[in-house]
C-alpha cells in the first residue's frame, strides 16, 4: 500500500444508524459528511442527501414517528453526554426541542403506534438515577411514571399505548424487565428478579399480550424469547445456544408476521428473516461485515441497516424483505483513499497462560518483507468485542508498515456468557495476563517483530494498555492510552453518578474490594512502567474524568519516565470531531515512530 496521509483515512465519510420512513421510501440516518455526526435524509438514488440538523455537534440516535410527520433524535454538546431530545421535520425546514432542560441527561425510548407518546428516561431528579416516563408529543410535557433507587431505561409502548416496558439496569450482565401501566403507574415484573440475565430490544407483539425480547436466561448465548404477559410463560423463538451465536438486535413487523434478526458469528454479522407463522428462517445475502441499526418499514417490505467491514467505512443499506435483495443506499465520499488497497484481517487465535483460547484479528501490511513492528490494540468495554469493522486508525498504521493485532481477551462479548465472565471480580488480572500471552505468541511468530511491540487501547482498553505496561514492562516498547482508567478507586468515585453502580457491579466495590482494586490500578505501579506513554483525553469526559489522565501522567513523570499528554477541550469520552481526530492520530503516529524505530 502506498503511503497515504491519515487525513484520507479519517476523512472517509460514514453513514450509520438508519431509520426507515413508515412508507419505506426514505431513510433518515446519521452521517459525518460535515465532519460532525449529523442527521441526514436519503431521498432516493441520484438525489443529494438532505441535512436535517446543522448542530456541529453529535447526533446519537434517530427514529420516525409512525405517522411520518417527525423524526425524533437526540444530541449532546462537546461529548458531554447530556443528551437532549428533539424532533425534526423530514423536509429539514424545522425542528423543535422535546426535552427542555439541557443540564440533565435524557434517554430516548420509542414512539407509540399512534405517534402521540414517546417513552423517555431522565436523571433530573437525581443525577445517579434515571426515572421512566412518557412525553406527550403534542405538548412536549414529560410525565414521570416510575421513580426509584435504580436506573429505569425506556422501552416499547404497547399497541394501545396503555403500557410501557422499562429495563431496570443493574449492570452490563444483569437487567430486569418491568411492565408499567401508563394510567395507574402500577408495575409488575416480567423477568426473574435478581437473576444475572441480559435483555435487549423488548418489543410488544401486535396483540399486546406478549413481548419478544433478547435474552440469555439459562443460556450461554443471547437468543430471542417470547414472554406471555398473563402468566410470564416463556418460549424461545430464536435459541442462541442452538445456533451458537449471540443475537445482536432484531426488528418485528407491525403485524407480527416477520422478524428480522442479526447474529454475531465470531465477529461477523449475519442477517436473517424469520416467518413467525411457519418458523422458517431465511438468511439474507449481504456483504461480509458488521451490521448495526436494523430498521423495518411499517408494511415490512423494506429493511435498512448500516454495514461496515475492514475495507469499507459504514454505509446504509436497504433490503427488499421478500426477495432478500440488498443494495447500498448511501455513497459516502472517500477522496484520496482507494478502498481496494485496505487490508482485511485474518482471525488468529492463541492459547493463553491457562490454556484458554483467545481469538483476535491480525492485520499484516502488504508489500513488506520480514517481520513488522506491531501494535497490540485492546478494545474498550470490557463488555465489548474487537470486530472486523473499518477503523481508520488501524488501516493507517498498517499503511505505514505496522502490523496490528486486536485480541479479544477473556471478558469480551460475542463468544458466550461463560467467556465474558472469565474476568469478573478477582479474575480481572487474568485478562491482563492474556495480553502478556499475546505478546509471547507474537514474539514466536515470524510474521511480526515481537521485539518491537506497542500496546494501545481506549477506555477500558486504555486501562488494559496501562496495566500491560505496568505489570509486564519488559514486553512493550511504547504505549498509547486513550481515556483509560488509571486508578479504580478514584475512577469509581468520580465517574458519572448514574454509571457508578454499574461499574461497581463490574469491577468491585472500593468499600469491600479496595485492596484488590488498588492492587490492579496502574497508577499504583507507575514506577514499573518503562515504555514511553502517550495519553489522550477529552476534557468533558463524564465516564473517565481528566483526573485519571493527570494521575498517570504525573506519576510517570515524577519517576523520570516519558509521558506525553494531549487534552482536547471540546471532546468527551473519546475523540469524535474531525479536526481533533486528525490531530490525535498525527500525535500517535509521531509518537510510535519515535519509540518503535
Coordinates of C-alpha atoms in Angstrom, one line a residue:
X1 CA 0.0 0.0 0.0
X2 CA 1.3 3.4 -1.0
X3 CA 1.8 5.9 1.8
X4 CA -1.4 7.8 2.4
X5 CA -1.9 10.7 4.9
X6 CA -4.1 9.9 7.8
X7 CA -6.5 12.6 6.7
X8 CA -7.5 10.4 3.8
X9 CA -8.4 7.5 6.2
X10 CA -10.2 9.6 8.8
X11 CA -11.9 11.8 6.2
X12 CA -13.6 8.8 4.6
X13 CA -17.2 9.7 5.5
X14 CA -19.6 7.3 7.3
X15 CA -23.3 6.7 7.3
X16 CA -25.0 4.7 10.1
X17 CA -28.0 4.5 12.5
X18 CA -30.7 4.3 9.8
X19 CA -34.4 4.7 10.4
X20 CA -36.8 3.9 7.5
X21 CA -39.8 6.1 7.0
X22 CA -43.1 4.4 7.7
X23 CA -43.7 4.0 3.9
X24 CA -40.2 2.7 3.3
X25 CA -39.4 5.3 0.7
X26 CA -36.9 7.4 2.7
X27 CA -34.2 6.7 5.1
X28 CA -33.1 9.0 7.9
X29 CA -29.6 8.3 9.1
X30 CA -26.5 9.8 10.8
X31 CA -23.6 10.9 8.7
X32 CA -20.3 12.7 9.4
X33 CA -20.4 14.3 5.9
X34 CA -19.7 17.7 7.5
X35 CA -17.1 16.4 9.9
X36 CA -19.7 16.1 12.7
X37 CA -22.3 13.3 13.2
X38 CA -25.4 15.0 12.0
X39 CA -28.9 13.7 10.9
X40 CA -29.4 13.3 7.2
X41 CA -32.2 12.1 4.9
X42 CA -31.7 9.8 1.9
X43 CA -34.4 10.6 -0.6
X44 CA -33.6 8.1 -3.4
X45 CA -30.9 7.1 -5.9
X46 CA -29.3 10.1 -7.6
X47 CA -30.6 12.7 -5.2
X48 CA -28.3 14.5 -2.7
X49 CA -28.9 13.8 0.9
X50 CA -30.9 16.4 2.9
X51 CA -29.4 17.8 6.1
X52 CA -31.9 17.5 8.9
X53 CA -29.6 19.1 11.6
X54 CA -26.7 21.5 11.5
X55 CA -25.7 21.4 15.1
X56 CA -21.9 20.9 14.5
X57 CA -22.3 18.5 17.5
X58 CA -23.0 14.8 17.8
X59 CA -26.4 13.3 17.0
X60 CA -26.8 9.9 18.7
X61 CA -30.0 8.2 17.6
X62 CA -32.9 8.8 15.3
X63 CA -36.4 7.4 14.7
X64 CA -39.5 8.3 12.8
X65 CA -42.9 8.8 14.3
X66 CA -45.3 6.2 12.8
X67 CA -47.4 9.0 11.1
X68 CA -44.2 10.1 9.2
X69 CA -44.6 13.7 10.4
X70 CA -41.5 14.0 12.6
X71 CA -38.0 12.5 13.0
X72 CA -37.1 12.2 16.7
X73 CA -33.4 12.4 17.6
X74 CA -31.0 13.1 20.4
X75 CA -27.8 15.1 20.6
X76 CA -25.2 16.3 23.0
X77 CA -22.7 19.1 23.2
X78 CA -18.9 18.7 23.4
X79 CA -19.1 15.0 24.0
X80 CA -20.6 15.6 27.5
X81 CA -23.4 13.0 27.0
X82 CA -26.1 15.3 28.4
X83 CA -28.4 14.0 25.7
X84 CA -31.2 16.3 24.6
X85 CA -34.2 15.1 22.6
X86 CA -35.5 17.0 19.6
X87 CA -38.0 16.5 16.7
X88 CA -37.1 17.4 13.1
X89 CA -39.4 17.8 10.1
X90 CA -38.5 15.4 7.3
X91 CA -38.1 18.4 4.9
X92 CA -35.3 19.7 7.1
X93 CA -37.0 23.1 7.5
X94 CA -37.8 23.0 11.2
X95 CA -37.0 21.2 14.4
X96 CA -38.1 21.7 18.0
X97 CA -36.9 20.7 21.4
X98 CA -38.8 17.9 23.2
X99 CA -36.6 17.8 26.3
X100 CA -36.0 21.4 27.6
X101 CA -33.5 21.0 30.4
X102 CA -30.1 20.8 28.8
X103 CA -28.3 20.3 32.2
X104 CA -29.6 16.7 32.6
X105 CA -29.5 13.5 30.5
X106 CA -32.5 12.2 28.6
X107 CA -32.6 8.7 27.2
X108 CA -34.9 8.4 24.3
X109 CA -37.2 5.3 24.1
X110 CA -39.8 4.6 21.4
X111 CA -42.7 6.4 19.9
X112 CA -46.2 4.9 20.3
X113 CA -48.1 3.4 17.4
X114 CA -50.4 6.5 17.3
X115 CA -47.4 8.9 17.3
X116 CA -48.7 10.6 20.4
X117 CA -46.3 9.4 23.1
X118 CA -42.5 8.9 23.4
X119 CA -41.1 6.8 26.2
X120 CA -38.1 8.6 27.9
X121 CA -36.0 8.5 31.0
X122 CA -34.3 11.4 32.7
X123 CA -31.9 11.9 35.6
X124 CA -33.3 15.3 36.5
X125 CA -34.5 14.2 40.0
X126 CA -31.2 12.5 40.9
X127 CA -28.1 12.6 38.8
X128 CA -27.3 9.0 39.8
X129 CA -30.7 7.6 38.7
X130 CA -33.0 7.6 35.7
X131 CA -36.8 7.9 36.2
X132 CA -39.0 6.5 33.5
X133 CA -41.8 8.5 31.9
X134 CA -43.6 9.4 28.7
X135 CA -43.7 12.6 26.7
X136 CA -46.8 13.9 25.1
X137 CA -45.5 14.8 21.6
X138 CA -48.4 17.3 21.1
X139 CA -47.4 19.4 24.2
X140 CA -43.9 18.1 24.9
X141 CA -44.9 17.6 28.5
X142 CA -42.9 14.8 30.4
X143 CA -44.9 12.7 32.9
X144 CA -42.9 10.5 35.3
X145 CA -44.3 7.0 35.7
X146 CA -41.6 5.2 37.6
X147 CA -39.2 6.5 40.2
X148 CA -36.9 4.6 42.5
X149 CA -33.3 3.9 43.6
X150 CA -32.4 2.2 40.3
X151 CA -31.9 3.4 36.7
X152 CA -35.0 2.7 34.6
X153 CA -34.4 2.7 30.9
X154 CA -37.3 3.4 28.5
X155 CA -38.7 0.7 26.2
X156 CA -41.5 -0.1 23.9
X157 CA -45.1 1.1 24.3
X158 CA -48.0 -1.3 23.9
X159 CA -50.1 -1.0 20.7
X160 CA -52.9 0.7 22.7
X161 CA -50.5 3.0 24.5
X162 CA -51.6 1.9 27.9
X163 CA -48.4 0.1 29.0
X164 CA -44.7 0.8 28.6
X165 CA -41.7 -1.5 29.1
X166 CA -38.9 -0.5 31.3
X167 CA -35.5 -2.0 31.8
X168 CA -34.0 -1.8 35.3
X169 CA -30.3 -1.7 34.7
X170 CA -28.0 -3.2 37.4
X171 CA -25.0 -3.8 35.2
X172 CA -24.0 -5.0 31.7
X173 CA -24.9 -8.6 32.5
X174 CA -28.0 -8.0 34.7
X175 CA -31.2 -6.2 33.6
X176 CA -34.7 -6.8 34.8
X177 CA -37.8 -6.1 32.7
X178 CA -40.8 -4.2 34.2
X179 CA -44.2 -3.6 32.8
X180 CA -45.7 -0.2 33.8
X181 CA -49.3 0.9 33.4
X182 CA -49.3 4.4 32.0
X183 CA -52.6 5.4 33.7
X184 CA -52.3 3.8 37.2
X185 CA -48.5 3.7 37.2
X186 CA -48.8 0.1 38.5
X187 CA -45.7 -2.0 37.9
X188 CA -45.2 -5.7 37.5
X189 CA -42.0 -7.8 37.0
X190 CA -41.7 -9.7 33.7
X191 CA -38.4 -11.5 34.4
X192 CA -36.8 -13.2 37.3
X193 CA -35.9 -10.6 39.9
X194 CA -32.2 -10.5 40.7
X195 CA -31.1 -13.1 38.1
X196 CA -27.9 -12.4 36.1
X197 CA -29.7 -12.1 32.8
X198 CA -29.1 -9.8 29.8
X199 CA -32.1 -8.4 28.0
X200 CA -32.3 -6.3 24.8
X201 CA -34.8 -4.8 22.5
X202 CA -38.0 -5.8 24.3
X203 CA -40.9 -5.3 21.8
X204 CA -44.7 -5.8 22.2
X205 CA -46.3 -8.3 19.8
X206 CA -49.3 -6.9 17.8
X207 CA -51.9 -8.3 20.3
X208 CA -50.2 -6.6 23.2
X209 CA -50.5 -9.8 25.2
X210 CA -46.9 -10.9 24.8
X211 CA -43.4 -9.5 24.1
X212 CA -40.3 -10.6 22.2
X213 CA -37.1 -9.9 24.0
X214 CA -33.4 -10.7 23.5
X215 CA -32.4 -12.8 26.5
X216 CA -29.7 -15.3 27.7
X217 CA -31.7 -16.7 30.6
X218 CA -30.3 -20.2 31.2
X219 CA -28.3 -19.8 28.0
X220 CA -24.7 -19.1 27.1
X221 CA -25.7 -17.1 24.0
X222 CA -28.3 -14.4 23.6
X223 CA -31.5 -15.6 21.8
X224 CA -35.0 -14.2 21.3
X225 CA -37.7 -15.2 23.7
X226 CA -41.5 -14.7 23.8
X227 CA -42.9 -13.8 27.2
X228 CA -46.7 -14.1 27.7
X229 CA -47.8 -11.2 29.9
X230 CA -50.7 -13.1 31.5
X231 CA -48.6 -15.9 33.1
X232 CA -45.0 -14.9 32.3
X233 CA -44.6 -18.1 30.3
X234 CA -41.5 -18.1 28.1
X235 CA -40.6 -19.9 24.9
X236 CA -37.6 -19.5 22.6
X237 CA -38.3 -18.0 19.1
X238 CA -34.6 -18.0 18.2
X239 CA -32.4 -20.1 20.5
X240 CA -28.9 -18.6 20.7
X241 CA -27.4 -21.8 22.2
X242 CA -28.8 -24.0 19.4
X243 CA -27.3 -21.7 16.8
X244 CA -24.1 -20.9 18.8
X245 CA -24.4 -17.2 18.2
X246 CA -25.5 -14.1 20.1
X247 CA -28.5 -12.2 18.7
X248 CA -27.3 -8.6 18.5
X249 CA -30.6 -6.9 17.6
X250 CA -33.9 -7.6 15.9
X251 CA -37.0 -5.9 14.4
X252 CA -40.6 -7.1 14.4
X253 CA -43.1 -6.1 11.8
X254 CA -46.3 -4.4 12.9
X255 CA -48.4 -7.4 12.0
X256 CA -46.0 -9.7 13.8
X257 CA -45.5 -12.0 10.8
X258 CA -41.9 -11.0 10.0
X259 CA -39.0 -11.0 12.4
X260 CA -35.6 -9.8 11.2
X261 CA -32.6 -10.5 13.4
X262 CA -28.8 -10.0 13.3
X263 CA -26.5 -12.6 14.8
X264 CA -22.8 -12.3 15.8
X265 CA -20.9 -15.1 14.1
X266 CA -17.3 -14.9 15.5
X267 CA -17.4 -11.2 15.0
X268 CA -19.2 -11.2 11.6
X269 CA -22.8 -10.2 11.3
X270 CA -25.5 -12.5 9.8
X271 CA -28.9 -11.1 8.9
X272 CA -31.9 -13.5 8.7
X273 CA -35.6 -13.4 8.3
X274 CA -38.0 -15.5 10.4
X275 CA -41.5 -16.2 9.2
X276 CA -43.2 -16.3 12.6
X277 CA -46.1 -18.5 11.4
X278 CA -44.0 -21.3 9.8
X279 CA -40.9 -20.8 11.9
X280 CA -38.8 -20.8 8.7
X281 CA -35.5 -18.9 8.9
X282 CA -34.1 -17.4 5.7
X283 CA -30.6 -15.8 5.7
X284 CA -30.1 -12.7 3.6
X285 CA -27.2 -12.5 1.1
X286 CA -25.3 -9.4 2.1
X287 CA -21.7 -8.2 2.1
X288 CA -19.5 -9.5 4.9
X289 CA -19.2 -7.1 7.7
X290 CA -20.8 -5.9 10.9
X291 CA -24.4 -4.8 10.9
X292 CA -26.0 -2.2 13.3
X293 CA -29.1 -0.1 13.3
X294 CA -31.7 -2.6 11.9
X295 CA -34.9 -0.8 10.8
X296 CA -38.1 -2.2 9.2
X297 CA -40.8 -0.3 7.3
X298 CA -44.4 -0.4 8.6
X299 CA -45.5 -2.9 5.9
X300 CA -42.4 -5.0 6.4
X301 CA -41.5 -4.9 2.8
X302 CA -38.3 -2.9 3.2
X303 CA -35.4 -3.0 5.8
X304 CA -32.5 -0.8 6.4
X305 CA -29.3 -1.2 8.3
X306 CA -25.7 0.1 8.5
X307 CA -22.9 -2.2 7.5
X308 CA -19.1 -1.8 7.7
X309 CA -16.1 -4.1 7.1
X310 CA -12.4 -3.5 7.4
X311 CA -12.3 -2.5 3.7
X312 CA -15.5 -0.4 3.8
X313 CA -16.5 2.5 6.0
X314 CA -20.1 2.3 7.4
X315 CA -22.8 2.8 4.8
X316 CA -26.6 2.5 4.9
X317 CA -28.0 -0.5 3.1
X318 CA -31.6 -1.2 2.2
X319 CA -33.2 -4.6 1.6
X320 CA -36.2 -6.0 -0.1
X321 CA -37.6 -8.3 2.6
X322 CA -39.4 -10.5 0.2
X323 CA -36.7 -11.2 -2.3
X324 CA -33.8 -10.7 0.1
X325 CA -32.1 -8.3 -2.4
X326 CA -29.7 -5.9 -0.7
X327 CA -28.3 -2.7 -2.1
X328 CA -26.2 0.2 -0.7
X329 CA -28.3 3.3 -0.3
X330 CA -25.7 5.9 0.6
X331 CA -22.5 6.6 -1.2
X332 CA -20.2 8.5 1.2
X333 CA -17.1 10.1 -0.3
X334 CA -13.6 8.8 0.4
X335 CA -11.4 11.1 -1.6
X336 CA -7.8 10.1 -1.7
X337 CA -8.5 6.6 -0.4
X338 CA -8.6 3.5 -2.6
X339 CA -10.8 1.1 -0.6
X340 CA -9.4 -1.7 -2.6
X341 CA -6.0 -1.1 -1.0
X342 CA -7.3 -1.5 2.5
X343 CA -6.3 -4.7 4.4
X344 CA -8.6 -7.5 5.5
X345 CA -7.5 -9.1 8.8
X346 CA -7.4 -12.8 9.5
X347 CA -8.7 -14.4 12.6
X348 CA -5.7 -15.6 14.7
X349 CA -6.2 -17.5 18.0
X350 CA -3.6 -18.3 20.6
X351 CA -3.5 -20.2 23.9
X352 CA -3.2 -18.1 27.0
X353 CA -1.4 -18.9 30.2
X354 CA -4.1 -21.3 31.4
X355 CA -4.9 -22.9 28.0
X356 CA -7.9 -20.6 27.3
X357 CA -8.1 -19.9 23.6
X358 CA -8.1 -16.2 22.9
X359 CA -9.3 -15.0 19.4
X360 CA -8.2 -11.9 17.7
X361 CA -7.8 -10.1 14.4
X362 CA -4.3 -9.7 12.8
X363 CA -3.6 -7.1 10.1
X364 CA -0.4 -7.6 8.2
X365 CA 0.8 -4.8 5.9
X366 CA 1.1 -5.9 2.3
X367 CA 4.3 -5.4 0.3
X368 CA 6.6 -5.5 3.2
X369 CA 9.2 -8.2 3.6
X370 CA 10.2 -9.6 7.0
X371 CA 8.7 -9.2 10.5
X372 CA 6.9 -5.9 11.1
X373 CA 6.8 -3.7 14.2
X374 CA 3.4 -4.5 15.8
X375 CA 0.7 -2.6 17.7
X376 CA -1.5 -4.7 20.1
X377 CA -4.8 -2.8 20.2
X378 CA -7.3 -3.6 23.0
X379 CA -11.0 -2.8 22.7
X380 CA -13.0 -1.0 25.4
X381 CA -15.8 -2.2 27.4
X382 CA -14.9 -4.6 28.9
X383 CA -18.3 -5.8 27.7
X384 CA -17.4 -5.4 24.0
X385 CA -15.6 -7.1 21.2
X386 CA -13.0 -6.3 18.6
X387 CA -14.9 -6.9 15.3
X388 CA -14.0 -6.7 11.6
X389 CA -15.0 -3.1 11.0
X390 CA -13.5 -0.1 9.3
X391 CA -11.1 1.5 11.7
X392 CA -9.2 4.4 10.1
X393 CA -6.5 4.3 12.8
X394 CA -5.8 0.7 12.2
X395 CA -5.7 0.9 8.5
X396 CA -3.5 4.0 8.7
X397 CA -1.0 2.2 10.9
X398 CA -1.0 -0.8 8.5
X399 CA -0.4 1.5 5.6
X400 CA 2.7 2.8 7.5
X401 CA 4.1 -0.7 7.8
X402 CA 2.9 -1.6 11.2
X403 CA 1.2 -4.9 11.9
X404 CA -1.9 -4.6 14.2
X405 CA -3.3 -7.3 16.4
X406 CA -6.6 -6.9 18.2
X407 CA -7.1 -9.6 20.8
X408 CA -10.5 -10.4 22.3
X409 CA -9.2 -11.1 25.7
X410 CA -11.3 -13.0 28.2
X411 CA -14.2 -10.9 29.3
X412 CA -15.0 -10.0 25.7
X413 CA -18.6 -10.5 24.5
X414 CA -19.5 -12.4 21.4
X415 CA -18.2 -15.8 22.5
X416 CA -20.8 -16.7 25.0
X417 CA -21.6 -15.7 28.6
X418 CA -19.1 -18.0 30.1
X419 CA -16.2 -16.5 28.2
X420 CA -17.4 -13.0 29.1
X421 CA -17.4 -13.9 32.8
X422 CA -13.8 -15.1 32.9
X423 CA -12.5 -11.7 34.0
X424 CA -15.1 -11.0 36.7
X425 CA -14.1 -9.6 40.1
X426 CA -10.8 -11.0 41.3
X427 CA -10.2 -12.6 37.9
X428 CA -9.6 -9.2 36.3
X429 CA -5.9 -9.7 36.2
X430 CA -6.3 -12.8 34.1
X431 CA -7.3 -10.6 31.2
X432 CA -4.1 -8.6 31.6
X433 CA -2.2 -11.9 31.6
X434 CA -3.8 -12.6 28.2
X435 CA -2.0 -9.5 26.9
X436 CA 1.3 -11.0 28.1
X437 CA 0.4 -14.3 26.4
X438 CA -0.5 -12.4 23.2
X439 CA 3.0 -10.7 23.3
X440 CA 4.7 -14.1 23.8
X441 CA 2.7 -15.6 20.9
X442 CA 3.6 -12.7 18.6
X443 CA 7.3 -12.9 19.6
X444 CA 7.3 -16.5 18.4
X445 CA 5.8 -15.6 15.1
X446 CA 8.0 -15.0 12.0
X447 CA 5.4 -12.5 10.6
X448 CA 5.8 -9.7 13.2
X449 CA 8.6 -8.2 15.1
X450 CA 8.0 -9.5 18.6
X451 CA 10.8 -7.4 20.0
X452 CA 9.1 -4.2 18.9
X453 CA 5.6 -4.2 20.4
X454 CA 3.4 -1.3 21.3
X455 CA 0.3 -1.5 23.4
X456 CA -2.7 0.7 22.7
X457 CA -6.3 1.0 23.9
X458 CA -9.2 3.3 24.6
X459 CA -11.5 3.5 27.7
X460 CA -11.3 0.1 29.4
X461 CA -8.8 -0.8 26.7
X462 CA -6.8 2.2 27.9
X463 CA -6.7 0.6 31.4
X464 CA -5.6 -2.6 29.8
X465 CA -2.8 -0.8 28.0
X466 CA -1.6 0.9 31.2
X467 CA -1.9 -2.4 33.1
X468 CA 0.1 -4.3 30.5
X469 CA 2.8 -1.6 30.6
X470 CA 2.9 -1.7 34.4
X471 CA 2.7 -5.5 35.1
X472 CA 4.7 -6.8 32.1
X473 CA 7.1 -3.9 31.4
X474 CA 9.6 -6.0 29.5
X475 CA 7.3 -6.8 26.7
X476 CA 6.5 -3.4 25.3
X477 CA 8.5 -0.5 23.8
X478 CA 5.6 2.1 23.7
X479 CA 2.0 2.6 24.9
X480 CA -0.9 4.7 23.8
X481 CA -3.7 5.2 26.3
X482 CA -6.9 6.9 25.2
X483 CA -9.3 7.9 28.1
X484 CA -8.3 4.9 30.1
X485 CA -8.8 4.1 33.8
X486 CA -5.6 4.6 35.9
X487 CA -7.0 4.3 39.4
X488 CA -10.1 2.3 40.1
X489 CA -10.7 3.9 43.4
X490 CA -10.8 7.5 42.1
X491 CA -12.5 6.4 38.8
X492 CA -15.4 4.9 40.8
X493 CA -15.6 8.0 43.0
X494 CA -15.6 10.5 40.1
X495 CA -17.3 8.8 37.1
X496 CA -20.8 10.0 36.2
X497 CA -23.1 9.3 39.1
X498 CA -25.5 7.3 37.0
X499 CA -22.7 4.9 36.0
X500 CA -21.2 4.3 39.4
X501 CA -23.4 1.4 40.5
X502 CA -23.0 -0.3 37.1
X503 CA -19.2 0.0 37.2
X504 CA -19.0 -1.2 40.8
X505 CA -21.1 -4.3 39.7
X506 CA -18.4 -5.0 37.0
X507 CA -15.1 -4.0 38.8
X508 CA -15.8 -4.3 42.5
X509 CA -16.8 -2.0 45.4
X510 CA -14.0 0.1 46.9
X511 CA -15.6 -0.4 50.4
X512 CA -15.3 -4.1 50.1
X513 CA -12.7 -4.7 47.4
X514 CA -10.5 -1.7 47.9
X515 CA -7.3 -3.7 48.4
X516 CA -7.8 -5.6 45.2
X517 CA -8.8 -2.5 43.2
X518 CA -5.7 -0.7 44.5
X519 CA -3.6 -3.7 43.5
X520 CA -4.7 -3.7 39.9
X521 CA -4.7 0.1 39.4
X522 CA -1.8 1.0 37.1
X523 CA -1.1 4.3 38.8
X524 CA 0.0 2.4 41.9
X525 CA 2.6 0.6 39.8
X526 CA 3.7 3.6 37.7
X527 CA 7.3 3.1 38.9
X528 CA 7.4 -0.2 36.9
X529 CA 6.3 1.5 33.6
X530 CA 9.4 1.8 31.4
X531 CA 7.9 2.2 28.0
X532 CA 7.1 5.8 26.9
X533 CA 3.4 6.6 27.1
X534 CA 1.1 8.9 25.2
X535 CA -2.2 9.8 26.9
X536 CA -5.1 11.3 25.0
X537 CA -8.1 12.7 26.9
X538 CA -11.3 14.7 26.4
X539 CA -11.8 17.5 28.9
X540 CA -15.6 16.8 29.0
X541 CA -15.4 13.1 29.6
X542 CA -18.2 12.1 32.0
X543 CA -17.1 8.5 32.2
X544 CA -13.3 8.7 32.8
X545 CA -12.6 12.2 34.0
X546 CA -9.4 14.1 33.4
X547 CA -8.1 13.3 36.8
X548 CA -7.4 9.8 35.6
X549 CA -5.1 11.2 32.9
X550 CA -3.4 13.6 35.2
X551 CA -2.7 11.0 37.8
X552 CA -0.9 8.6 35.5
X553 CA 1.0 11.3 33.6
X554 CA 2.2 12.9 36.8
X555 CA 3.2 9.6 38.4
X556 CA 5.3 8.5 35.4
X557 CA 6.9 11.9 35.0
X558 CA 7.8 12.1 38.7
X559 CA 9.6 8.8 38.4
X560 CA 11.6 10.1 35.4
X561 CA 9.6 8.3 32.8
X562 CA 8.2 9.7 29.5
X563 CA 4.5 10.6 29.4
X564 CA 3.1 12.8 26.7
X565 CA -0.3 14.3 27.3
X566 CA -2.8 15.5 24.7
X567 CA -6.0 17.1 26.0
X568 CA -9.0 18.1 23.8
X569 CA -11.2 20.8 25.5
X570 CA -14.2 20.1 23.3
X571 CA -14.3 16.3 23.5
X572 CA -15.7 13.8 25.9
X573 CA -15.2 10.0 26.1
X574 CA -13.1 9.7 23.0
X575 CA -12.3 11.8 20.0
X576 CA -15.2 12.4 17.7
X577 CA -14.7 15.7 15.8
X578 CA -12.7 15.5 12.6
X579 CA -10.1 18.2 13.3
X580 CA -9.4 16.6 16.7
X581 CA -9.2 13.1 15.2
X582 CA -6.6 14.4 12.7
X583 CA -4.6 15.9 15.5
X584 CA -4.8 12.8 17.7
X585 CA -3.5 10.4 15.1
X586 CA -0.8 12.8 14.0
X587 CA 0.4 12.7 17.6
X588 CA 0.0 8.9 17.8
X589 CA 2.0 8.4 14.5
X590 CA 4.8 10.7 15.6
X591 CA 4.9 9.0 19.0
X592 CA 5.1 5.5 17.6
X593 CA 7.7 6.4 15.0
X594 CA 9.9 8.0 17.7
X595 CA 9.8 5.0 20.0
X596 CA 9.4 2.0 17.7
X597 CA 12.3 2.7 15.4

